[in-house]
CSV table of C-alpha atoms in Angstrom, one decimal:
chain,number,residue,atom,x,y,z
A,1,MET,CA,5.7,-14.8,-48.6
A,2,ARG,CA,6.2,-16.5,-51.8
A,3,ALA,CA,7.2,-19.7,-50.7
A,4,VAL,CA,3.7,-20.1,-48.8
A,5,SER,CA,2.1,-18.9,-52.1
A,6,ARG,CA,3.6,-21.7,-54.2
A,7,LEU,CA,2.5,-24.3,-51.8
A,8,SER,CA,-1.1,-25.6,-52.9
A,9,PRO,CA,-3.9,-24.2,-51.2
A,10,GLY,CA,-4.3,-27.3,-48.7
A,11,ARG,CA,-0.9,-26.8,-47.5
A,12,ALA,CA,-1.2,-22.9,-47.4
A,13,GLY,CA,-3.6,-23.1,-44.5
A,14,VAL,CA,-1.8,-25.4,-42.7
A,15,ALA,CA,1.0,-22.7,-42.4
A,16,PHE,CA,-1.0,-20.2,-40.9
A,17,SER,CA,-3.4,-22.4,-38.8
A,18,TRP,CA,-4.3,-20.8,-35.6
A,19,THR,CA,-4.9,-22.8,-32.2
A,20,PRO,CA,-6.5,-21.0,-29.5
A,21,ALA,CA,-4.1,-20.8,-26.6
A,22,ARG,CA,-4.7,-22.8,-23.3
A,23,PRO,CA,-4.8,-20.9,-20.4
A,24,SER,CA,-1.4,-19.6,-19.2
A,25,LYS,CA,0.2,-19.7,-16.0
A,26,LEU,CA,0.5,-15.9,-16.6
A,27,LYS,CA,-3.3,-15.6,-16.9
A,28,THR,CA,-3.6,-18.0,-13.8
A,29,ASN,CA,-1.3,-16.0,-11.7
A,30,ASN,CA,-3.1,-12.5,-12.8
A,31,LEU,CA,-6.5,-13.9,-11.6
A,32,ALA,CA,-5.3,-15.1,-8.5
A,33,LYS,CA,-3.6,-11.5,-8.0
A,34,ALA,CA,-6.6,-9.8,-8.9
A,35,GLN,CA,-8.7,-11.7,-6.6
A,36,GLY,CA,-6.4,-11.5,-3.5
A,37,ILE,CA,-6.3,-7.6,-4.0
A,38,LEU,CA,-9.9,-7.7,-3.8
A,39,LYS,CA,-10.0,-10.0,-1.0
A,40,LEU,CA,-7.3,-7.3,0.8
A,41,TYR,CA,-9.4,-4.4,0.2
A,42,ASP,CA,-12.4,-6.0,1.6
A,43,ALA,CA,-10.6,-6.8,4.9
A,44,MET,CA,-8.8,-3.3,4.9
A,45,LYS,CA,-12.0,-1.3,4.1
A,46,GLU,CA,-13.4,-2.7,7.7
A,47,GLN,CA,-10.2,-2.3,9.5
A,48,VAL,CA,-9.5,1.3,8.2
A,49,ILE,CA,-13.2,2.3,9.0
A,50,SER,CA,-13.0,0.9,12.3
A,51,LEU,CA,-9.7,2.1,13.1
A,52,THR,CA,-10.0,5.8,12.3
A,53,HIS,CA,-13.7,6.5,12.4
A,54,SER,CA,-13.4,8.9,9.7
A,55,ARG,CA,-15.8,9.5,6.8
A,56,TYR,CA,-12.5,9.8,5.0
A,57,ALA,CA,-11.5,6.2,5.5
A,58,ILE,CA,-12.3,4.9,2.1
A,59,PRO,CA,-11.0,7.5,-0.2
A,60,ALA,CA,-7.8,7.1,2.1
A,61,LEU,CA,-7.7,3.7,1.5
A,62,ASP,CA,-8.7,4.0,-2.3
A,63,TRP,CA,-5.5,6.3,-2.5
A,64,ILE,CA,-3.3,3.9,-0.7
A,65,PHE,CA,-4.1,0.7,-3.2
A,66,ARG,CA,-3.3,3.2,-6.0
A,67,TRP,CA,-0.2,4.5,-5.1
A,68,PRO,CA,1.0,1.6,-2.2
A,69,ILE,CA,4.7,3.2,-1.8
A,70,PHE,CA,4.3,7.0,-1.2
A,71,LYS,CA,5.5,10.0,0.8
A,72,SER,CA,3.3,11.1,3.5
A,73,THR,CA,3.1,15.0,2.2
A,74,ASP,CA,1.7,13.3,-1.3
A,75,PHE,CA,-1.0,11.8,0.9
A,76,VAL,CA,-2.0,14.6,2.4
A,77,LYS,CA,-1.7,17.1,-0.6
A,78,GLN,CA,-3.6,14.3,-3.2
A,79,THR,CA,-5.9,12.8,-1.4
A,80,GLY,CA,-8.1,15.7,-0.9
A,81,ILE,CA,-8.5,15.0,2.8
A,82,PRO,CA,-8.2,17.8,5.2
A,83,ALA,CA,-4.5,17.9,6.4
A,84,PRO,CA,-5.2,17.6,10.0
A,85,THR,CA,-7.4,14.6,9.3
A,86,ALA,CA,-5.0,13.2,6.6
A,87,ARG,CA,-2.1,13.2,9.1
A,88,ARG,CA,-4.3,11.5,11.6
A,89,ILE,CA,-5.3,8.7,9.3
A,90,LEU,CA,-1.5,8.1,8.8
A,91,LYS,CA,-0.9,7.8,11.9
A,92,CYS,CA,-3.3,5.5,12.8
A,93,LEU,CA,-2.2,3.2,9.6
A,94,ARG,CA,1.1,3.5,10.8
A,95,ASP,CA,0.3,2.4,14.6
A,96,SER,CA,-1.8,-0.4,13.6
A,97,LYS,CA,1.3,-1.5,11.2
A,98,ILE,CA,-1.5,-1.5,8.1
A,99,CYS,CA,1.6,1.1,6.5
A,100,THR,CA,5.2,0.8,7.4
A,101,THR,CA,7.9,3.5,7.4
A,102,MET,CA,10.5,2.6,4.7
A,103,MET,CA,12.4,6.1,5.0
A,104,ALA,CA,11.8,8.2,7.9
A,105,ALA,CA,11.1,11.7,7.5
A,106,ARG,CA,14.3,13.9,8.2
A,107,GLY,CA,14.8,17.4,7.8
A,108,ARG,CA,12.5,18.9,5.2
A,109,ARG,CA,12.1,15.2,3.7
A,110,ALA,CA,8.8,13.5,3.9
A,111,ALA,CA,8.6,10.0,5.6
A,112,LEU,CA,8.1,7.5,2.8
A,113,LEU,CA,5.5,4.7,3.5
A,114,VAL,CA,4.6,1.4,2.3
A,115,PHE,CA,1.4,-0.7,2.2
A,116,PRO,CA,3.4,-3.9,2.4
A,117,GLN,CA,0.2,-6.3,2.6
A,118,LEU,CA,-0.3,-5.3,-1.2
A,119,LEU,CA,3.1,-5.1,-2.7
A,120,ALA,CA,3.4,-8.8,-1.2
A,121,ILE,CA,0.2,-9.4,-3.7
A,122,THR,CA,1.3,-7.4,-6.5
A,123,GLU,CA,5.2,-8.1,-6.4
A,124,GLU,CA,5.3,-11.8,-5.5
A,125,ASN,CA,7.2,-13.0,-8.4
A,126,ARG,CA,9.6,-10.3,-7.9
A,127,MET,CA,10.4,-10.9,-4.7
A,128,LEU,CA,11.2,-14.6,-4.8
């Protein structure tokens, strides 16, 4: 700091000049990901409603977008959807390949499910 203060006032300004950053590749990637997520949500909303014919389709979809990798028991407990309905919705999502089984249920261990379309968007750079 002392070296900067010894500089003439004109040169001190140059030492700390700031230029606005150009839109970076990261910002562009994040924008593309956000747009991709919104498109996916809109497409899934229509599809899940038509598959389940349930008034809980949107809350279920919202929960899955928040937790793209989840245990089936967590879905049933945390969504606030009645348990039989939640299990039926999960079955519809699995049968239609919207959610896939990452690890099958075994004994007392719940199945681990994944929403691969969302992960493909959000984890694009990590998968390459």
